[in-house]
PDB file of C-alpha atoms and ligand atoms in Angstrom:
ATOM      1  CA  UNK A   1     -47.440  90.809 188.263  1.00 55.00           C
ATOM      2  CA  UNK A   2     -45.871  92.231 191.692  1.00 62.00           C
ATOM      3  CA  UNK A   3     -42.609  89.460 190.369  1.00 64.00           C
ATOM      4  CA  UNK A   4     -42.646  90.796 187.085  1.00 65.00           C
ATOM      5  CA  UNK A   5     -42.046  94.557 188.320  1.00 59.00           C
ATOM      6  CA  UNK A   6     -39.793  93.821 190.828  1.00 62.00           C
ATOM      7  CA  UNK A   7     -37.575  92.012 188.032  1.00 61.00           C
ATOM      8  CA  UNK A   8     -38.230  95.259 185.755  1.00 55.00           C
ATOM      9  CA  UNK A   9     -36.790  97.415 189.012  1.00 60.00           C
ATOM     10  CA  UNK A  10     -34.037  94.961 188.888  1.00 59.00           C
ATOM     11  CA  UNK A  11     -32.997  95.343 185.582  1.00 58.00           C
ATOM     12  CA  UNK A  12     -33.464  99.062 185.803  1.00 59.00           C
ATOM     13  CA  UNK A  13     -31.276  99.216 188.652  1.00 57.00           C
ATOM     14  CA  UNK A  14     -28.156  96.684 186.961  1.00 52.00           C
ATOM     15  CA  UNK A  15     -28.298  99.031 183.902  1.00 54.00           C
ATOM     16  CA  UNK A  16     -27.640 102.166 185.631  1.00 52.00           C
ATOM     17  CA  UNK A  17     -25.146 100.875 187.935  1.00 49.00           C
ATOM     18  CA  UNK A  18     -23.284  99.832 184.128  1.00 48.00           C
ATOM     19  CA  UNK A  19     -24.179 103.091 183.118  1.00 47.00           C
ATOM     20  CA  UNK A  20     -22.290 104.972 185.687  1.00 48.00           C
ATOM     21  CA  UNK A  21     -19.445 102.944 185.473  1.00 53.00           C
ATOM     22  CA  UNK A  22     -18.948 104.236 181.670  1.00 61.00           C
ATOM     23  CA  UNK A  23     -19.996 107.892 181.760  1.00 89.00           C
ATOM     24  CA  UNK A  24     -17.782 110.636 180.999  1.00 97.00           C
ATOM     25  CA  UNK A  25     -17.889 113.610 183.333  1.00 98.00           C
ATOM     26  CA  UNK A  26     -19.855 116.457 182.082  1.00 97.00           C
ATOM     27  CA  UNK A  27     -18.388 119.775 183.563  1.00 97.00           C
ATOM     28  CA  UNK A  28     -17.056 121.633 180.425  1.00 98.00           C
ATOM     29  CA  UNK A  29     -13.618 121.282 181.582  1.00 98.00           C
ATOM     30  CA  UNK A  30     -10.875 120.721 178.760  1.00 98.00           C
ATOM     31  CA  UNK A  31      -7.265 120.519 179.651  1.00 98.00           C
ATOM     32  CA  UNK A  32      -5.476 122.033 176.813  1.00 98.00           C
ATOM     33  CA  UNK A  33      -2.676 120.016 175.347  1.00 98.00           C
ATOM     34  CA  UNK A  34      -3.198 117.717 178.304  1.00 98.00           C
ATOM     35  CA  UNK A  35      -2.760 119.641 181.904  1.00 98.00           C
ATOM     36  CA  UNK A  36       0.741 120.563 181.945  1.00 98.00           C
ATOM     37  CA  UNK A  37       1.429 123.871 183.033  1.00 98.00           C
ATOM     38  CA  UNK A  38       0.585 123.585 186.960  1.00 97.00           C
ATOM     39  CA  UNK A  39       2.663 120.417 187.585  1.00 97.00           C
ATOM     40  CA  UNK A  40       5.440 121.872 184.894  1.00 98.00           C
ATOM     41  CA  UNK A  41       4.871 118.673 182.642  1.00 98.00           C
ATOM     42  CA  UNK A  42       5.973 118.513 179.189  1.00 98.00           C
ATOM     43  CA  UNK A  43       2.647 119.300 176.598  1.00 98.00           C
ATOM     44  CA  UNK A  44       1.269 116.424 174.652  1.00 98.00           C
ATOM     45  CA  UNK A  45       2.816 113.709 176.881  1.00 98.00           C
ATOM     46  CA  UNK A  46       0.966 111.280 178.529  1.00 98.00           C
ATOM     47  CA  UNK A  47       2.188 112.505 181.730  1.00 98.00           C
ATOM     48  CA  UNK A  48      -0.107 115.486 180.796  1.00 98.00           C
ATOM     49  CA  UNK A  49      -2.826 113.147 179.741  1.00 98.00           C
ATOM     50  CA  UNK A  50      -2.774 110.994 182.887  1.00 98.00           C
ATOM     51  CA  UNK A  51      -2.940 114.541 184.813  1.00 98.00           C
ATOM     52  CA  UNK A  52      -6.149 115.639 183.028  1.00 98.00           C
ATOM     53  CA  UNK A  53      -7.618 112.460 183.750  1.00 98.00           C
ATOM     54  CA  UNK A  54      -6.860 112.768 187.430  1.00 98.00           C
ATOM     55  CA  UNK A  55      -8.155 116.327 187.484  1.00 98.00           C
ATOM     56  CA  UNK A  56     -11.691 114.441 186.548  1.00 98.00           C
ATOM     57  CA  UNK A  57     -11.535 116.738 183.000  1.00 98.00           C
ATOM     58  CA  UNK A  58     -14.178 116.276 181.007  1.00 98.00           C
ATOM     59  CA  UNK A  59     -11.961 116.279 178.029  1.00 98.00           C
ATOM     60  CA  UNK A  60      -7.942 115.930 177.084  1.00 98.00           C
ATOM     61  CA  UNK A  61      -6.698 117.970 174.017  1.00 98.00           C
ATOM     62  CA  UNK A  62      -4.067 116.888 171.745  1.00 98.00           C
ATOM     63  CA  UNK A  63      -2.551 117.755 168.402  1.00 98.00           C
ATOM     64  CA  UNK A  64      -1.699 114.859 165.847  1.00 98.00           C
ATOM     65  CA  UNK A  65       0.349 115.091 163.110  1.00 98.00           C
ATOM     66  CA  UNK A  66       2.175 112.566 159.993  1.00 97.00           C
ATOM     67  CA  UNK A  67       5.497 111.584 159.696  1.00 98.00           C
ATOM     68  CA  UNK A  68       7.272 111.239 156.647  1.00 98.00           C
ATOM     69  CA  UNK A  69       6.442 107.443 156.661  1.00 98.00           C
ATOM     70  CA  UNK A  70       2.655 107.623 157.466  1.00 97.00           C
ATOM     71  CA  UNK A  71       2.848 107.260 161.182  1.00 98.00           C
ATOM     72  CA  UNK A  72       0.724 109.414 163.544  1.00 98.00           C
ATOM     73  CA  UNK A  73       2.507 111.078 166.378  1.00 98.00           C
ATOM     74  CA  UNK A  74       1.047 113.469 169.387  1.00 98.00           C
ATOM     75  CA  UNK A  75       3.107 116.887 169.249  1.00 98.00           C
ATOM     76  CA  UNK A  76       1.916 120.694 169.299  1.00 95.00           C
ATOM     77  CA  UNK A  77       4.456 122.116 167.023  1.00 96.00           C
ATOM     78  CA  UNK A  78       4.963 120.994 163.652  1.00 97.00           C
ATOM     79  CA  UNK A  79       8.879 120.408 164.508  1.00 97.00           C
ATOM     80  CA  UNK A  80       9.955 118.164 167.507  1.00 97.00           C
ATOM     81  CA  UNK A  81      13.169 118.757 168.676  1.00 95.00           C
ATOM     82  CA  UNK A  82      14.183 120.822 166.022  1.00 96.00           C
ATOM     83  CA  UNK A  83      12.792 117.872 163.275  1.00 98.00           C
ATOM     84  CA  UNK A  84      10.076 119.033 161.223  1.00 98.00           C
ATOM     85  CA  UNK A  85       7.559 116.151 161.834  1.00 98.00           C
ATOM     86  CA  UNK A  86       6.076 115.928 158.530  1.00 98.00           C
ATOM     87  CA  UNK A  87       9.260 115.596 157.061  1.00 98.00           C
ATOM     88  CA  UNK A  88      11.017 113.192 159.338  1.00 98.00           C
ATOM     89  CA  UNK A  89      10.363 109.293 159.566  1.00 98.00           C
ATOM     90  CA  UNK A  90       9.037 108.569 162.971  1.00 98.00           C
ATOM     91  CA  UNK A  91      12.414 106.192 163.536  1.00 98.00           C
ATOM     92  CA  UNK A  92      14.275 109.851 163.418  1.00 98.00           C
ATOM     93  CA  UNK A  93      11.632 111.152 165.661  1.00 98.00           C
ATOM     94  CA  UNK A  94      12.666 108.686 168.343  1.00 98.00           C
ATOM     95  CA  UNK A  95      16.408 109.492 168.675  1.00 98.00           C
ATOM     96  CA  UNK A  96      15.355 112.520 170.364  1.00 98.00           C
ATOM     97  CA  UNK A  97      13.032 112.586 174.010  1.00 98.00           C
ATOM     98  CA  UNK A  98      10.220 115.273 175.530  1.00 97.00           C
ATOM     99  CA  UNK A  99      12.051 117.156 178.653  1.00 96.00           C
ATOM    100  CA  UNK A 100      10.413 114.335 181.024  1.00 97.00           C
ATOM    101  CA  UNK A 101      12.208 111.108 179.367  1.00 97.00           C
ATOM    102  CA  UNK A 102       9.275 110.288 177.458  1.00 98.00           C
ATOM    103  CA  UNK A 103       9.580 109.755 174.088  1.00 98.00           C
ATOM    104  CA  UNK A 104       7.184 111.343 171.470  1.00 98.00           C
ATOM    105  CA  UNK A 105       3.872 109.756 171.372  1.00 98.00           C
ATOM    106  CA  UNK A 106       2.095 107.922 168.906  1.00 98.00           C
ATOM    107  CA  UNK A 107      -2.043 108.377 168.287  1.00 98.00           C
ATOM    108  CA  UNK A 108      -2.444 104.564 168.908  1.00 98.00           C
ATOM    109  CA  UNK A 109      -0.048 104.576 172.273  1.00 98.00           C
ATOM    110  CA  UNK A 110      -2.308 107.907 173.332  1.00 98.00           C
ATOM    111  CA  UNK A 111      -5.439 106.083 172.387  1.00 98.00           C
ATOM    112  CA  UNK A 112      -4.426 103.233 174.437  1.00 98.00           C
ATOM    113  CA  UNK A 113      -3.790 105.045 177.515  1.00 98.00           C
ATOM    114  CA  UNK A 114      -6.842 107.214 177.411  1.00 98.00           C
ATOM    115  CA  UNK A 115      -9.072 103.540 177.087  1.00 98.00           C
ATOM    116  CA  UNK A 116      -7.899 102.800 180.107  1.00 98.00           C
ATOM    117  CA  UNK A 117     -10.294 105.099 181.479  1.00 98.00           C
ATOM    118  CA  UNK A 118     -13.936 106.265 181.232  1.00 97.00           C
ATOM    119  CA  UNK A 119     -13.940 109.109 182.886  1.00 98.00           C
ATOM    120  CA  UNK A 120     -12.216 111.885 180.232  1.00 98.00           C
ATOM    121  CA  UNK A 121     -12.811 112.139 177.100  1.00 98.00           C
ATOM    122  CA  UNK A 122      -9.990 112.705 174.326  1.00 98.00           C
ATOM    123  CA  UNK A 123     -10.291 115.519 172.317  1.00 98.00           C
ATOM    124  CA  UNK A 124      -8.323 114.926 169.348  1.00 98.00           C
ATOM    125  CA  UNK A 125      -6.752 117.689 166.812  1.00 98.00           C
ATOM    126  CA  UNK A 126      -5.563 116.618 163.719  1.00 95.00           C
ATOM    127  CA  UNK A 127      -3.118 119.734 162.195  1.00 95.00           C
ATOM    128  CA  UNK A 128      -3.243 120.795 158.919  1.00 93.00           C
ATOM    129  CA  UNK A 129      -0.346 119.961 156.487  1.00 93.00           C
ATOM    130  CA  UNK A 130       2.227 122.506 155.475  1.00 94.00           C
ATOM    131  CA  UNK A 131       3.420 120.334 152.507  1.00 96.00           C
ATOM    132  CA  UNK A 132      -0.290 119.745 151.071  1.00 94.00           C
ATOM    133  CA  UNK A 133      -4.239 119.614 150.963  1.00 92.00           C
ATOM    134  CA  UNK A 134      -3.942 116.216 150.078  1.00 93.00           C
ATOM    135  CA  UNK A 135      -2.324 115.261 153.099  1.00 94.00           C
ATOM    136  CA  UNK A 136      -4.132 117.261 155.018  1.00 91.00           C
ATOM    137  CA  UNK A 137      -6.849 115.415 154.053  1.00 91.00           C
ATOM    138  CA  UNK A 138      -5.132 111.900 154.640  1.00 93.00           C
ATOM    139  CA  UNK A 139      -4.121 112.927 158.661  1.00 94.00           C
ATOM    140  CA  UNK A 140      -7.759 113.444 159.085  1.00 94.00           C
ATOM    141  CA  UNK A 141      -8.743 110.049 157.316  1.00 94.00           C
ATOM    142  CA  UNK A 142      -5.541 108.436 159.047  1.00 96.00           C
ATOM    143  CA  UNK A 143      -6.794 109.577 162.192  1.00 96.00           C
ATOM    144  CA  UNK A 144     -10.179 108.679 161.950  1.00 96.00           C
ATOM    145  CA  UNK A 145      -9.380 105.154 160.858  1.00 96.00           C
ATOM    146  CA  UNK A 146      -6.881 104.681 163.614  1.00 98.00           C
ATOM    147  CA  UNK A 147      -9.856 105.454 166.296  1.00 98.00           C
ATOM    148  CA  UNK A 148     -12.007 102.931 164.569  1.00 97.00           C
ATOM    149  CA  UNK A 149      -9.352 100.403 164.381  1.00 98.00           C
ATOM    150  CA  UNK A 150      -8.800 100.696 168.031  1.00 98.00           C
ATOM    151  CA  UNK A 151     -11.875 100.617 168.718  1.00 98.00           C
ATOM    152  CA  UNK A 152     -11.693 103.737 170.608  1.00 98.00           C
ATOM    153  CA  UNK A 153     -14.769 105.995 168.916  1.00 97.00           C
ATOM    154  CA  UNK A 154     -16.369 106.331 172.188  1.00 97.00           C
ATOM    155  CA  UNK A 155     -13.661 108.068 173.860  1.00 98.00           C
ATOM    156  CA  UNK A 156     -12.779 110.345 170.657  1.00 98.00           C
ATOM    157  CA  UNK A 157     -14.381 113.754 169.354  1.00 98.00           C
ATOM    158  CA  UNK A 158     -12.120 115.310 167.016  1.00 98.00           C
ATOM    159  CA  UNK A 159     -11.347 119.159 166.214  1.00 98.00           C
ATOM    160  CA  UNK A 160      -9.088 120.979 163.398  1.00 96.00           C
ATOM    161  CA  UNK A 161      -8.471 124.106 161.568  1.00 96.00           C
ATOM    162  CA  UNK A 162      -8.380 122.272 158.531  1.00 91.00           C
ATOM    163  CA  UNK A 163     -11.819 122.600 156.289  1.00 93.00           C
ATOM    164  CA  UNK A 164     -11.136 119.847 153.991  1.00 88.00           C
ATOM    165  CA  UNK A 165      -9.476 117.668 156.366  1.00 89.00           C
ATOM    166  CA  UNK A 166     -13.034 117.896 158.538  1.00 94.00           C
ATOM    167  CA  UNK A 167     -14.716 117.108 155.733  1.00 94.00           C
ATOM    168  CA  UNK A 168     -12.870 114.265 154.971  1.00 91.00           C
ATOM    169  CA  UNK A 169     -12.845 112.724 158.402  1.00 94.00           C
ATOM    170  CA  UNK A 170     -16.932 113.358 158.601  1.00 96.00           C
ATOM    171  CA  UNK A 171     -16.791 111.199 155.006  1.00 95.00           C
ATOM    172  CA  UNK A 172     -14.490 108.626 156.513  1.00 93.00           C
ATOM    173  CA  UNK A 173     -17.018 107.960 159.343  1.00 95.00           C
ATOM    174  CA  UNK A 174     -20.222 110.049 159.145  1.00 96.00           C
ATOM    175  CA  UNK A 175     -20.435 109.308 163.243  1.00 96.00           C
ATOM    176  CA  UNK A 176     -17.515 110.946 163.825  1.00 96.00           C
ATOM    177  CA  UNK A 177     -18.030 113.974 166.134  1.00 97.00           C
ATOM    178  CA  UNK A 178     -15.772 116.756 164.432  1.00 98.00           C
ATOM    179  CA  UNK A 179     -15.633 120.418 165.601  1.00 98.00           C
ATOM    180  CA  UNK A 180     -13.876 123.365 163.536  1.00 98.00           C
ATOM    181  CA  UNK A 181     -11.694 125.858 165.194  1.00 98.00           C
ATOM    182  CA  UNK A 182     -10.651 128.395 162.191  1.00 98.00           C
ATOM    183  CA  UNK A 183     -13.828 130.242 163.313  1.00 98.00           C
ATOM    184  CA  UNK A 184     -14.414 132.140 159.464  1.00 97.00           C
ATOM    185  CA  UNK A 185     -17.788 129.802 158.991  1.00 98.00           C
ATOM    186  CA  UNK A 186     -21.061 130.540 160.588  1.00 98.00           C
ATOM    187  CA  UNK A 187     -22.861 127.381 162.757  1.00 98.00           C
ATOM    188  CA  UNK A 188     -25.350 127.129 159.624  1.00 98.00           C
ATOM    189  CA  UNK A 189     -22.528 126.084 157.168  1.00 98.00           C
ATOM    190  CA  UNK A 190     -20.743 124.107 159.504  1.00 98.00           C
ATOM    191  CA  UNK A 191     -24.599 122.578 160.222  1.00 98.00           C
ATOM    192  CA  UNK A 192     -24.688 121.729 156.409  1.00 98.00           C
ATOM    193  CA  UNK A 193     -21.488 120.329 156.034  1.00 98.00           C
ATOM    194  CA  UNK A 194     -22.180 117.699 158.917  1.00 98.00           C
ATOM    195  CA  UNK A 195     -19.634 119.303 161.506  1.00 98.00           C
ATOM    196  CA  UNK A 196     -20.362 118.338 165.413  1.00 98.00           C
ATOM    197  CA  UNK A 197     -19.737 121.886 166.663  1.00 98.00           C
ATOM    198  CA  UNK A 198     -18.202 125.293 167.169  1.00 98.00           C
ATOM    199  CA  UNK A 199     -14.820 125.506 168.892  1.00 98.00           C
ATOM    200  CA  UNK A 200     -13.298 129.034 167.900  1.00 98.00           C
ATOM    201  CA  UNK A 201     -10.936 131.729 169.448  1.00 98.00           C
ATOM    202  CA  UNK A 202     -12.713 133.101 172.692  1.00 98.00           C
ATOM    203  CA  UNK A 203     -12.214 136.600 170.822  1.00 98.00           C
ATOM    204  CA  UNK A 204     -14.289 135.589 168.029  1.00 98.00           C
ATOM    205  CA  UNK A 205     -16.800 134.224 170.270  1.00 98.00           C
ATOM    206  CA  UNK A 206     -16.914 137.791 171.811  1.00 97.00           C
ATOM    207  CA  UNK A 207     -17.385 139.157 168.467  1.00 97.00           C
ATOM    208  CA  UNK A 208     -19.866 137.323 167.502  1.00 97.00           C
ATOM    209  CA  UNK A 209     -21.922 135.932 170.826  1.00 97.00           C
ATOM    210  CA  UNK A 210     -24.972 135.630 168.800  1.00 97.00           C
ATOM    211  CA  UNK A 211     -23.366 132.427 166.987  1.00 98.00           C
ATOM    212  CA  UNK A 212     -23.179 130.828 170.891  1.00 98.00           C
ATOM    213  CA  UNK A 213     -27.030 130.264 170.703  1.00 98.00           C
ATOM    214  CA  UNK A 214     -27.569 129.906 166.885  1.00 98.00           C
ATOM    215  CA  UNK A 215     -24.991 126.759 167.410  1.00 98.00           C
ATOM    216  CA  UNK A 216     -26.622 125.530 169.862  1.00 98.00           C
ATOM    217  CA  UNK A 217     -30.240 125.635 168.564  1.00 98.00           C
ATOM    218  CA  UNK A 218     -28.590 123.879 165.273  1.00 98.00           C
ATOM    219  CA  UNK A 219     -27.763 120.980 167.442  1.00 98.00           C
ATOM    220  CA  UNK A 220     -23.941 122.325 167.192  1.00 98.00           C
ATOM    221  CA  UNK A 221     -21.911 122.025 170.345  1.00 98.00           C
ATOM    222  CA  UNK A 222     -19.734 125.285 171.692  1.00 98.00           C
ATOM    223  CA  UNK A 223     -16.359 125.451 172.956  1.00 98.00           C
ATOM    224  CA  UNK A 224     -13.720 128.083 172.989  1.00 98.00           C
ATOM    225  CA  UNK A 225      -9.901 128.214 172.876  1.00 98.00           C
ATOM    226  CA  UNK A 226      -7.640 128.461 174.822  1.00 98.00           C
ATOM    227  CA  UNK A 227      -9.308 130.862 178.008  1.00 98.00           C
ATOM    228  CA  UNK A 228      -6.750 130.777 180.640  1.00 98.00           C
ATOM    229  CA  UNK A 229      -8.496 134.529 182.432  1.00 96.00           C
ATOM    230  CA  UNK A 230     -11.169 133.832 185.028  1.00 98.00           C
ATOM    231  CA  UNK A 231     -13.353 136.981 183.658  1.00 98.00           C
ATOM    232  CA  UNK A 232     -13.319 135.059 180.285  1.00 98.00           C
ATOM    233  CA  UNK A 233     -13.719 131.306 182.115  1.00 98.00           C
ATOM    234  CA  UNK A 234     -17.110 133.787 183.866  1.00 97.00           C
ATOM    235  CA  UNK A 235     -18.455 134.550 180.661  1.00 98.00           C
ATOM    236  CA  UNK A 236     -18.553 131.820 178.832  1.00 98.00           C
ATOM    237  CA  UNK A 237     -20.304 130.208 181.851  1.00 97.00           C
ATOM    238  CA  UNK A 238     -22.834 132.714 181.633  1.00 97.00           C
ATOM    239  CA  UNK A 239     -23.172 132.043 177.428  1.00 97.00           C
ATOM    240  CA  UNK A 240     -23.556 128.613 178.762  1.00 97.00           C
ATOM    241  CA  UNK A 241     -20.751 127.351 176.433  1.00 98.00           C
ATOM    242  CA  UNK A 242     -21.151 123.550 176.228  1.00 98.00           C
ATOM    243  CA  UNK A 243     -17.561 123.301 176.458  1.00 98.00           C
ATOM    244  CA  UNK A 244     -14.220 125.692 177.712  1.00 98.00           C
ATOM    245  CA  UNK A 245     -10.790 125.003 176.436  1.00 98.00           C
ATOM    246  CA  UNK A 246      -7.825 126.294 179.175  1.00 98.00           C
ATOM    247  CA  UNK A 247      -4.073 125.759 179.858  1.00 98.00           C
ATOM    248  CA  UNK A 248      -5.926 126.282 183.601  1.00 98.00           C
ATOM    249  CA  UNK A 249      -8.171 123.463 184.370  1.00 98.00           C
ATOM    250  CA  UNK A 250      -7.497 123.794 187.649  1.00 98.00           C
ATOM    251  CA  UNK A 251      -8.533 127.435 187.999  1.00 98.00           C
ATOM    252  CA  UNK A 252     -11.654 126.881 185.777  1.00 98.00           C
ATOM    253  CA  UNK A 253     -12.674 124.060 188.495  1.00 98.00           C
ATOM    254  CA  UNK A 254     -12.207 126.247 190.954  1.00 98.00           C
ATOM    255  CA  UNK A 255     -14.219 128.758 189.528  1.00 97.00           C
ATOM    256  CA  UNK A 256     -17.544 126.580 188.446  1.00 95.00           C
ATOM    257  CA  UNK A 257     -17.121 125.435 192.711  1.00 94.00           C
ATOM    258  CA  UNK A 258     -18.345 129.113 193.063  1.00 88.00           C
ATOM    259  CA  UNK A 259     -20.673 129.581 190.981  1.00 78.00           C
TER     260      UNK A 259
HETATM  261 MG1   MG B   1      -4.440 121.876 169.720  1.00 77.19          MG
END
């Protein structure tokens, strides 16, 4: 008996020692486009993701778009460079750099990096095409087959402004965690629809505070974008915000060290 309950403490023991090893940090911390602005690096590079990463972020956002030739590529803006992305093949995309030598990204090179690591997850935007719905829809079944493919679904909750394109990714893999930023639907609809959360404008969430807990007691996560003020950074730590979205991580660390 006394053997068999020492072995149970034993295995008890193993699996949260494994445990640790893979858990994300949970501190609502989300570096914006990577952290770039304190150490001046280029947004979207993996420069910026390795910095959010050492920062101990809880999350790394980063915008994906399509080439021309179905390839997905890591970039805020729609052009790189002065090359519209969706209408450029991603071999045009690499005759020109990011300011820091690196050249533009791919999803599956950004996955890659990110896997090396359990620490931060990546918070993934896929962008809504200017050209159509239709491929709207196919950058946010594109992207959520690329995470499966890589194997990399524990490391990946998505966001967009794009309705349909959440929609589709949800129908591409009903696991997939997928918040909506637009911030024109209440939790209740995004609830129905099978989205994982809220993740609007800070102003709207100001606006409309009472959608904080409604989300929330749905089962919806809450994050806001992009709250670089500490007043704001206060607030949503009082709304107890599951999540906070800043160009700052650094100051918002600082910050939740005082509270
Ligand atoms: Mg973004």
């Amino acid at each position: 008996m006394i053997r068999s309950l020492v072995f149970c403490l034993f295995l008890m023991v193993i699996s949260a020692a494994s445990f640790a090893q893979t858990a994300f940090h949970k501190n609502k911390v989300i570096a914006h486009r990577g952290a770039w602005k304190a150490q001046g690096l280029p947004q979207n590079s993996i420069a910026s993701l390795r910095e959010a990463i050492r920062l101990g972020c809880e999350g790394s956002e980063f915008d994906v778009w399509m080439t021309a030739d179905e390839v997905l590529v890591v970039n805020h803006d729609g052009d790189f460079e002065g090359m519209e992305i969706e209408e450029s093949t991603y071999a045009q995309l690499l005759t020109k750099k990011l300011p820091n030598g690196e050249k533009i990204p791919t999803l599956k090179e950004y996955l890659a990096e990110g896997m090396k690591q359990t620490g931060t997850k990546l918070i993934l935007e896929f962008k809504p095409s200017a050209i159509s719905k239709e491929r709207s829809e196919r950058v946010g079944e594109l992207s959520v087959k690329t995470v499966k493919e890589m194997k990399a679904e524990k490391w990946v909750d998505y966001i967009t402004f794009s309705y349909e394109g959440g929609k589709k990714a949800i129908a591409t893999d009903p696991t997939a965690n997928v918040a909506y930023l637009t911030g024109d639907k209440s939790p209740s609809q995004l609830k129905e629809d099978g989205f994982f959360g809220i993740d609007y404008n800070i102003r709207v969430l100001k606006l409309k505070s009472d959608w904080i807990k409604e989300a929330q007691d749905l089962g919806l996560t809450v994050n806001a974008w992009t709250v670089n003020n500490p007043e704001d950074m206060e607030w949503l730590l009082d709304q107890k915000a599951d999540f906070i979205t800043t160009d700052e991580p650094e100051l918002l660390f600082e910050l939740m060290k005082k509270k």
